[in-house]
CSV table of C-alpha atoms and ligand atoms in Angstrom, one decimal:
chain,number,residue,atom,x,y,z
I,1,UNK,CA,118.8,74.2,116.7
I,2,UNK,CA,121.0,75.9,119.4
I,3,UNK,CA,122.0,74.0,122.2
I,4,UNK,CA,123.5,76.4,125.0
I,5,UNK,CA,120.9,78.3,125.7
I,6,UNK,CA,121.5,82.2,124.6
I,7,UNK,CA,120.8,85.3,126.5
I,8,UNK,CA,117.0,85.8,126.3
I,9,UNK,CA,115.9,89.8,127.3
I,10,UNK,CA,112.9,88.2,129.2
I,11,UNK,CA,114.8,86.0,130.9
I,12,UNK,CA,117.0,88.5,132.0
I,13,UNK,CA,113.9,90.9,133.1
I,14,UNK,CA,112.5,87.8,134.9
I,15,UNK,CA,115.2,87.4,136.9
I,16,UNK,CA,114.3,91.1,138.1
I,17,UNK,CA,117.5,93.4,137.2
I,18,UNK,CA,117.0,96.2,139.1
I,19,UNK,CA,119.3,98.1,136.6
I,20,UNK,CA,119.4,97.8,133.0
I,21,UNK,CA,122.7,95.8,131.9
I,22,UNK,CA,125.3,97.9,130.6
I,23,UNK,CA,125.7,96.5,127.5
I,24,UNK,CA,121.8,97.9,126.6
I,25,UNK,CA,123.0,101.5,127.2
I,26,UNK,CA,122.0,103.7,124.2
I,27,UNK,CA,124.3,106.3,123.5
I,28,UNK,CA,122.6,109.5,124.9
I,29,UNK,CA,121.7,110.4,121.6
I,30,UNK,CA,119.6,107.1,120.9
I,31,UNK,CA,118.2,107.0,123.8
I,32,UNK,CA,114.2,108.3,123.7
I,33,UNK,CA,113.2,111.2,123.7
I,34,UNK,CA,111.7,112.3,127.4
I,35,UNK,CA,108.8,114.3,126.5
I,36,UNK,CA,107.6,115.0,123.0
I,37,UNK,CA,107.5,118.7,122.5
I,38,UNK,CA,103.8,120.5,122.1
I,39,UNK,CA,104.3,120.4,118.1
I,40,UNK,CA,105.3,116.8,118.1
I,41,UNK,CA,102.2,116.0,120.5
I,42,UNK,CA,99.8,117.4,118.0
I,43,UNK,CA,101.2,115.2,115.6
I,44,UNK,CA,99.3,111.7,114.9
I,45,UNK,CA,99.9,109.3,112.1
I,46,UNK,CA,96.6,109.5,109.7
I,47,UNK,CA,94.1,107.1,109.8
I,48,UNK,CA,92.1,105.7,106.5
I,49,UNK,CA,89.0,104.1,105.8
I,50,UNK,CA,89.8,101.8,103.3
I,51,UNK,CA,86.2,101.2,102.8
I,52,UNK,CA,85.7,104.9,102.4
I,53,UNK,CA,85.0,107.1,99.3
I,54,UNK,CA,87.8,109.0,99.4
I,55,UNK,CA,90.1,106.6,100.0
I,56,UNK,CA,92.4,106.5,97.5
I,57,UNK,CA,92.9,110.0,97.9
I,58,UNK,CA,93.8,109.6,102.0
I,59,UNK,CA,95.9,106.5,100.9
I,60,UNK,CA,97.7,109.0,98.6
I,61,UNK,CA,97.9,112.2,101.2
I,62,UNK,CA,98.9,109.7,103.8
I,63,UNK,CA,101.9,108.3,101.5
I,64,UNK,CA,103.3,111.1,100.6
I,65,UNK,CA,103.4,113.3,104.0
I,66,UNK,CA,104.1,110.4,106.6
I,67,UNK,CA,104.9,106.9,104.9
I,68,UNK,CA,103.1,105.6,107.5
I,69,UNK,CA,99.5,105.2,108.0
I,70,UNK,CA,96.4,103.1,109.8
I,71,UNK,CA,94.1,101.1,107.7
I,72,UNK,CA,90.5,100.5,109.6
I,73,UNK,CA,87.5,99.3,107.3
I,74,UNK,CA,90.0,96.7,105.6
I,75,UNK,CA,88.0,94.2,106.0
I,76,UNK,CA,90.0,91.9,107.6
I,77,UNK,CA,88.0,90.0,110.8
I,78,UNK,CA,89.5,91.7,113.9
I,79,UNK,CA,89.1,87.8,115.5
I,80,UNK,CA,91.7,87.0,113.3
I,81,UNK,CA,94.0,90.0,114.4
I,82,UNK,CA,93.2,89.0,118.2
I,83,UNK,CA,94.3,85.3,117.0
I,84,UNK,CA,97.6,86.3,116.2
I,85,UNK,CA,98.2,88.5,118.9
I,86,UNK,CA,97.1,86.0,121.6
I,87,UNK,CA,99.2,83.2,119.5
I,88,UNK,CA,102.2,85.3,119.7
I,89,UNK,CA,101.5,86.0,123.6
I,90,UNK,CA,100.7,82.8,124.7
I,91,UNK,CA,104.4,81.5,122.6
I,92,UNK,CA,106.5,84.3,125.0
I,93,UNK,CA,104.4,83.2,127.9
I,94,UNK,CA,105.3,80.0,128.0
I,95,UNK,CA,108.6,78.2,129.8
I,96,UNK,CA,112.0,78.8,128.2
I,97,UNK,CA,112.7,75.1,127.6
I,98,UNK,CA,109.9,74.9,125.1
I,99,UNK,CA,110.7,78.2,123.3
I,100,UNK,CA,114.4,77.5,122.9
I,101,UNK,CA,112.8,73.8,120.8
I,102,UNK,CA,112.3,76.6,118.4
I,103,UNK,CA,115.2,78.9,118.7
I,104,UNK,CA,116.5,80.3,115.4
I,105,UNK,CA,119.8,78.5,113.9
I,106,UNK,CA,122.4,80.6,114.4
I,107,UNK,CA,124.6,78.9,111.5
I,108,UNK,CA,121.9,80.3,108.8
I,109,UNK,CA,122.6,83.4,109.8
I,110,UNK,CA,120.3,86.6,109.1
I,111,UNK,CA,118.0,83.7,107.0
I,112,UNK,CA,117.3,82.2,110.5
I,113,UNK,CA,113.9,81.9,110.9
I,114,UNK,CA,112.5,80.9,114.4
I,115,UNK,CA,112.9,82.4,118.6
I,116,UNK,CA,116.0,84.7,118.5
I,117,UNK,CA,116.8,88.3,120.1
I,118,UNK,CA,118.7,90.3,117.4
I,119,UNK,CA,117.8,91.9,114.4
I,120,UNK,CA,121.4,92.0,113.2
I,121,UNK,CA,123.5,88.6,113.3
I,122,UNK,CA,127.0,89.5,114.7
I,123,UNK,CA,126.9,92.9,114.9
I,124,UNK,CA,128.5,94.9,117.7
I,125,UNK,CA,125.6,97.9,118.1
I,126,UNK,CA,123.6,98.2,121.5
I,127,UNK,CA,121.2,95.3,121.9
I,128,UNK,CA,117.5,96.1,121.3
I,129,UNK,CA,115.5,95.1,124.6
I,130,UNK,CA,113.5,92.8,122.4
I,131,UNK,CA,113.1,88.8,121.5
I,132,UNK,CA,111.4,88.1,118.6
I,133,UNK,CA,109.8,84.9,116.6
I,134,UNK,CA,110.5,85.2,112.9
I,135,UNK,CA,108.4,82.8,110.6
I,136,UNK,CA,109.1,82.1,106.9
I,137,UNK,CA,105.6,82.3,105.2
I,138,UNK,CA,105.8,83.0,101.7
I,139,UNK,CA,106.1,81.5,98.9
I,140,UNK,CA,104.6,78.5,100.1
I,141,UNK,CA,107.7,76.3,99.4
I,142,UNK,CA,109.2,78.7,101.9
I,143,UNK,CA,106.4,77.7,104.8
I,144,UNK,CA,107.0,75.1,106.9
I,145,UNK,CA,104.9,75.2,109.6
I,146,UNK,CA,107.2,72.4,111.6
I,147,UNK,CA,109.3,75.0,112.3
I,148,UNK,CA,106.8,77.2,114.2
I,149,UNK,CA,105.6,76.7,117.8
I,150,UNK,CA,103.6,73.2,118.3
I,151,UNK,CA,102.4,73.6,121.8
I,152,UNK,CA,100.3,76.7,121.3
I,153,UNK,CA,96.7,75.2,120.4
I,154,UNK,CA,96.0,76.5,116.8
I,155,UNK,CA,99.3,78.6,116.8
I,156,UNK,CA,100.3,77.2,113.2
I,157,UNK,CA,96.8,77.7,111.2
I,158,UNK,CA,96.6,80.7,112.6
I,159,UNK,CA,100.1,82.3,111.4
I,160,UNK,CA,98.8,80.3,108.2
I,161,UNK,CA,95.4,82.1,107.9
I,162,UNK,CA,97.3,85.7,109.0
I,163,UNK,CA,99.8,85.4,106.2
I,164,UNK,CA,97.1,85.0,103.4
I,165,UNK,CA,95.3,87.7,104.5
I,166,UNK,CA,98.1,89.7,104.9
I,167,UNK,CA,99.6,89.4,101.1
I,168,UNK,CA,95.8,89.7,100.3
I,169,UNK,CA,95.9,93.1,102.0
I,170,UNK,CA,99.6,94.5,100.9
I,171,UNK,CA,98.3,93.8,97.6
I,172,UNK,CA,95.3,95.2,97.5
I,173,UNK,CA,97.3,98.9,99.0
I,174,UNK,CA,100.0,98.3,96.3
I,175,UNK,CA,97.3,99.0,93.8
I,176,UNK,CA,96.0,101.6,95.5
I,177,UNK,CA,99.1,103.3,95.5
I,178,UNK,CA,100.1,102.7,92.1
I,179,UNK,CA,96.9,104.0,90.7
I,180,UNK,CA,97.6,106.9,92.9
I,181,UNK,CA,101.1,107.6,90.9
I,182,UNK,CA,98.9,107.2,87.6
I,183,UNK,CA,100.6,103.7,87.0
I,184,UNK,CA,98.8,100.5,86.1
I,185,UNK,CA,97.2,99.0,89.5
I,186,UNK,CA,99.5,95.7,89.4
I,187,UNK,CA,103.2,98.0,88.6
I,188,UNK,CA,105.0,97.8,92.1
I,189,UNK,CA,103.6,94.1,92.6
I,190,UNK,CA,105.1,93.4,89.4
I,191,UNK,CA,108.3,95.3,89.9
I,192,UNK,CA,109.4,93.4,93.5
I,193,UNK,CA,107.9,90.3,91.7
I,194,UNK,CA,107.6,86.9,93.7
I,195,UNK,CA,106.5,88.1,97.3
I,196,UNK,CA,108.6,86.8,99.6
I,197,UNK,CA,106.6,87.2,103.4
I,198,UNK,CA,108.3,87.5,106.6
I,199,UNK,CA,105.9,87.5,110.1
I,200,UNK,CA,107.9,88.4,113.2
I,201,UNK,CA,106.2,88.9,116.6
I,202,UNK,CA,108.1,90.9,118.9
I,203,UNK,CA,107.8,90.8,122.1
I,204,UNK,CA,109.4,93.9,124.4
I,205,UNK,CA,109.7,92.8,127.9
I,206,UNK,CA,109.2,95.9,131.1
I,207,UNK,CA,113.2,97.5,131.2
I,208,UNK,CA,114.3,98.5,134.4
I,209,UNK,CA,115.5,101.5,132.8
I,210,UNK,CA,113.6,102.6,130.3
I,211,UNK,CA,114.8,106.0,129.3
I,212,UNK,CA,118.2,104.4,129.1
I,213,UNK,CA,117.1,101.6,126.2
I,214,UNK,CA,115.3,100.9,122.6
I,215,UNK,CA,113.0,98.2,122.1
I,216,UNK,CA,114.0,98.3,118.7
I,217,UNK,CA,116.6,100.9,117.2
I,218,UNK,CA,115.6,103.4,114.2
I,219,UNK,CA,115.4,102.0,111.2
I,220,UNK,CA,113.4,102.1,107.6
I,221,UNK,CA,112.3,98.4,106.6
I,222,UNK,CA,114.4,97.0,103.8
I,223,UNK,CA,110.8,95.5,101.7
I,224,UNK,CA,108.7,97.2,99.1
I,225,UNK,CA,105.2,97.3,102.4
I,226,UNK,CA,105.0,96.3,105.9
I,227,UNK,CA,101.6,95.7,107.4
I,228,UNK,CA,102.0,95.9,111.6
I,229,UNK,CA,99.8,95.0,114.3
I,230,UNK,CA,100.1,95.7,118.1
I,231,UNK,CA,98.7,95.4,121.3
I,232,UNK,CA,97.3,98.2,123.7
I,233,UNK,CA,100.7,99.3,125.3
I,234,UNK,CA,102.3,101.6,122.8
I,235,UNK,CA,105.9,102.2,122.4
I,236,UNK,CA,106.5,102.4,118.4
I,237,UNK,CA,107.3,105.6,116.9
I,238,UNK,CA,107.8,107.2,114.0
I,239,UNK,CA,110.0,110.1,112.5
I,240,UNK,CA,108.7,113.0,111.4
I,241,UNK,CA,110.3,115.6,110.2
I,242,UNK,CA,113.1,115.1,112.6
I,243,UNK,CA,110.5,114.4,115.8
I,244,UNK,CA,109.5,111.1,116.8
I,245,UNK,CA,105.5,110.6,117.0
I,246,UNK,CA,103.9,108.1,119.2
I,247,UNK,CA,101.8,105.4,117.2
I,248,UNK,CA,98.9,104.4,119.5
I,249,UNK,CA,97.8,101.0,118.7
I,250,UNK,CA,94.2,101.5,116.9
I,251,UNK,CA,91.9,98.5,117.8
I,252,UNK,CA,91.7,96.6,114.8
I,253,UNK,CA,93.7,99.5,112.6
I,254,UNK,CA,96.7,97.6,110.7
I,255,UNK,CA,99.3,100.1,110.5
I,256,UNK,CA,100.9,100.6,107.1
I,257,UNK,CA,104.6,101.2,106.9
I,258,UNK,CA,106.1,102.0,103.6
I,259,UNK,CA,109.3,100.3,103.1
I,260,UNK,CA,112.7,101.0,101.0
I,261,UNK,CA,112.0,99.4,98.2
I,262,UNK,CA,108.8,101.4,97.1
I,263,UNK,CA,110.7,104.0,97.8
I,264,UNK,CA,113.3,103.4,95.0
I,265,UNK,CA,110.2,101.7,93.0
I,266,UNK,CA,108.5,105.1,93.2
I,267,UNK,CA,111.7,107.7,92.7
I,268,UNK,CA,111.7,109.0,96.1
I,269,UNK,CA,107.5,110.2,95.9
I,270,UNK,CA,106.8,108.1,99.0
I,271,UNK,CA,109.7,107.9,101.4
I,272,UNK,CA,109.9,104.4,103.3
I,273,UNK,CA,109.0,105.4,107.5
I,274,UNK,CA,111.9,105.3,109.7
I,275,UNK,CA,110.2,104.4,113.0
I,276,UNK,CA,111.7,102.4,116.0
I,277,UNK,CA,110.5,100.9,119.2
I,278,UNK,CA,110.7,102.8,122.8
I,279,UNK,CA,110.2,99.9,126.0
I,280,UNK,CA,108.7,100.8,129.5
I,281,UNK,CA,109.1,99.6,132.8
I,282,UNK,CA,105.9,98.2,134.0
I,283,UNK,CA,103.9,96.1,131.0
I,284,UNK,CA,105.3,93.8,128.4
I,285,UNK,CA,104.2,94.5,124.7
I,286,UNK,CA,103.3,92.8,121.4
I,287,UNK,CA,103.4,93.7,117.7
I,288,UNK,CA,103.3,91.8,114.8
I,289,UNK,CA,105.1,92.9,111.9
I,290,UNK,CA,104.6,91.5,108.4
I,291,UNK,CA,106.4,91.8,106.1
I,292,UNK,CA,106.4,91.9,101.8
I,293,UNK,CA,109.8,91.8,100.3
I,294,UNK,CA,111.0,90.9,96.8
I,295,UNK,CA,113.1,87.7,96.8
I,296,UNK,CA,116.6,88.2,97.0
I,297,UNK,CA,117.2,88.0,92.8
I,298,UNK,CA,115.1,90.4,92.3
I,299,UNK,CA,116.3,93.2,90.4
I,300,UNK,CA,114.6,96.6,91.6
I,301,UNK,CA,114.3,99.7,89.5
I,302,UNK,CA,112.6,102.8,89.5
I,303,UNK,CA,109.6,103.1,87.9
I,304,UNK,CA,110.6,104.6,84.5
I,305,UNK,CA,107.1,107.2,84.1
I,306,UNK,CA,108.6,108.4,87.5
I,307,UNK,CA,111.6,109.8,85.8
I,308,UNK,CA,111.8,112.9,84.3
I,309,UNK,CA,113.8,116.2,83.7
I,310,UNK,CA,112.6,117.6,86.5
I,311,UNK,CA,112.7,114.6,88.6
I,312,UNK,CA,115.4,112.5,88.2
I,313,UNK,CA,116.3,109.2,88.8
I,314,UNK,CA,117.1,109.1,92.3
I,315,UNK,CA,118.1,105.6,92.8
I,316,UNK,CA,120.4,103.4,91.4
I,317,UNK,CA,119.1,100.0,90.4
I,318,UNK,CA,119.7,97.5,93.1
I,319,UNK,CA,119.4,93.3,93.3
I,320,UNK,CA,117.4,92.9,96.6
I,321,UNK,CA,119.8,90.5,98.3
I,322,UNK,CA,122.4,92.8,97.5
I,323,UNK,CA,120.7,95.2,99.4
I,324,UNK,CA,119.9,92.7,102.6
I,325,UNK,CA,123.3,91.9,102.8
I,326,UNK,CA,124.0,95.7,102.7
I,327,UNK,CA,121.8,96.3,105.2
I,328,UNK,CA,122.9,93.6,107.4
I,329,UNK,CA,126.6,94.1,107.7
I,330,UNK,CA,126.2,98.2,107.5
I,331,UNK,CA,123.3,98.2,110.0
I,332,UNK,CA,119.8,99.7,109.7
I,333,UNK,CA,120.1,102.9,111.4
I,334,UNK,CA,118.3,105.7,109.9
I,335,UNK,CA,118.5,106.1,106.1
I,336,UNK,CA,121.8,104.9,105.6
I,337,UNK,CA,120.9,101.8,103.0
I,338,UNK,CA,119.1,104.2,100.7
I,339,UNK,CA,121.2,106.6,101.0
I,340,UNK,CA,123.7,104.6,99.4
I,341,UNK,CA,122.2,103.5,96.2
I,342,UNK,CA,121.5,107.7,95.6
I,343,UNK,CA,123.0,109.0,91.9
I,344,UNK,CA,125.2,111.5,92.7
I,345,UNK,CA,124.7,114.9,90.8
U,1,AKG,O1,107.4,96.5,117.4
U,1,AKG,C1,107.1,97.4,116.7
U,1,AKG,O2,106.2,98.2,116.8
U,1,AKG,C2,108.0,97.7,115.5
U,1,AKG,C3,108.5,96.4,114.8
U,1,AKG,C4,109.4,96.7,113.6
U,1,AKG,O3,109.6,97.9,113.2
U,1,AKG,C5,110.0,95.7,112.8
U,1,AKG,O4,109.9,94.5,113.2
U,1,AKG,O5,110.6,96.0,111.8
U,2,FE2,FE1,110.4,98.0,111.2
């Protein structure tokens, strides 16, 4: 546990800054866009019924065009989805002393698991304008509740009950979307192998200066599926060819993010969404991002029926901690993890 107590963003937007501290200056060309132009505003992420007849068919239109999608009709109880949400709110809400009991170790590094503020240990980037809980959940020998918040009533069965219905849920689209490449419904479970399940609620506090920061910088998730869930403020976007599109939250929608390893798992068909997280000045926001990785030996390859003369194997093979570590010490930004695993022709 830490003992000095570390810069918190939301203790620094409680104390009222009236500007936004300089060391959270974007460079102009990070900084968010001021007003999206008319053919980015017509632009919204898709929307699918999974309970729908057709689908399999959205799940696959939706995959290959945006990478990104909402899920309604998934049949998860939205009490459940409120749960989390007001778990995560009433953790950020409540006196620094408690939270930092469950600050994340610095020591372990980017394994740290617990109430931190960056998504990269050590680096030197700009800052996100974010604080975050990260919670080990699976496999279960991974999951140890201890180390989640105690003085939240029902906080811990509730992350509990969320996580099992979450790996429930990636799964379930992980078959979809294998069918949908005309491979057996369990391939790209069985190619990232042993889930290994991150949940980390972010919490974006108001920014003096909005149009000067990121809530969270662009970036593609490093897993095979993220599953995301957010409260009524708004702020994430995602890139679309080359503009960045607003994703309202949809009450009760999970958003779908594909992530980088189904996008080597599936030779570049579905590209993994590079989206990132814009702050405002007036409300605090929530999301909940889960997430299903492979564990770090696992050895990801392309999907061999994906190859062919005409496409290519795109990707070199990669062991997934080799690719976290990558991705730690390079940064996230954009593509740039991928990027470096592509076969050069
Ligand atoms: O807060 C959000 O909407 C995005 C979170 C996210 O992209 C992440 O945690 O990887
Ligand atoms: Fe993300």
């Amino acid at each position: 546990m830490e003992t000095a107590a570390p810069a918190r963003v939301q203790d620094l937007a409680e104390t009222g800054v009236s500007r936004l501290p300089a060391q959270y200056i974007q460079p102009p060309e990070n900084r968010p866009t001021p007003s999206p132009s008319p053919v980015a505003a017509a632009l919204s992420v898709p929307v699918v019924d999974l309970s729908s007849s057709t689908a399999a068919d959205d799940v696959r239109a939706a995959c290959a065009d945006w990478g990104a999608f909402h899920v309604v009709g998934h049949g998860l109880p939205g009490e459940l989805l409120d749960a989390v949400r007001e778990a995560g709110l009433a953790f950020f809400r409540a006196p620094m002393g408690d939270k930092l009991r469950f600050a994340c170790d610095p020591a372990r590094g980017t394994a740290a698991e617990g109430y931190g503020s960056r998504m990269l240990a050590n680096d030197d980037s700009v800052p996100d304008w974010r604080d975050c809980f990260d919670h080990h959940t699976l496999p279960e020998s991974r999951r140890d509740p201890a180390h989640w918040p105690d003085f939240v009533p029902g906080y811990r069965d509730t992350i509990a009950k969320y996580s099992n219905s979450m790996k429930d849920l990636a799964q379930k689209l992980l078959c979809i979307i294998s069918e949908n490449l005309n491979l057996p419904p369990s391939y790209i479970q069985e190619a990232v192998g042993e889930v290994y399940q991150n949940i980390t609620i972010s919490y974006y506090s108001p920014c003096p200066q909005p149009d000067l920061a990121l809530g969270l910088q662009s970036h593609s998730d490093m897993g095979a599926i993220t599953l995301l869930i957010q409260d009524d403020v708004g702020g994430l976007e995602v890139l679309k060819d080359g503009m960045w599109i607003p994703v309202p939250a949809l009450h009760d929608g999970i958003l779908v993010i594909l992530a980088d390893q189904t996008e080597i798992i599936t030779n570049g068909r579905y590209k993994s969404s590079v989206h990132r997280a814009v702050v405002n000045a007036e409300r605090a926001r929530l999301s909940v991002a889960t997430f299903y990785d492979p564990s770090k030996s696992s050895k990801i390859c392309t999907a061999p029926q994906l190859v062919s003369k005409d496409e290519p194997q795109k990707y070199r093979d990669v062991i997934y901690g080799d690719y976290v570590s990558s991705w730690y010490s390079k940064g996230p930004e954009g593509k740039r993890n991928i990027d470096a695993l592509l076969i050069q022709k």
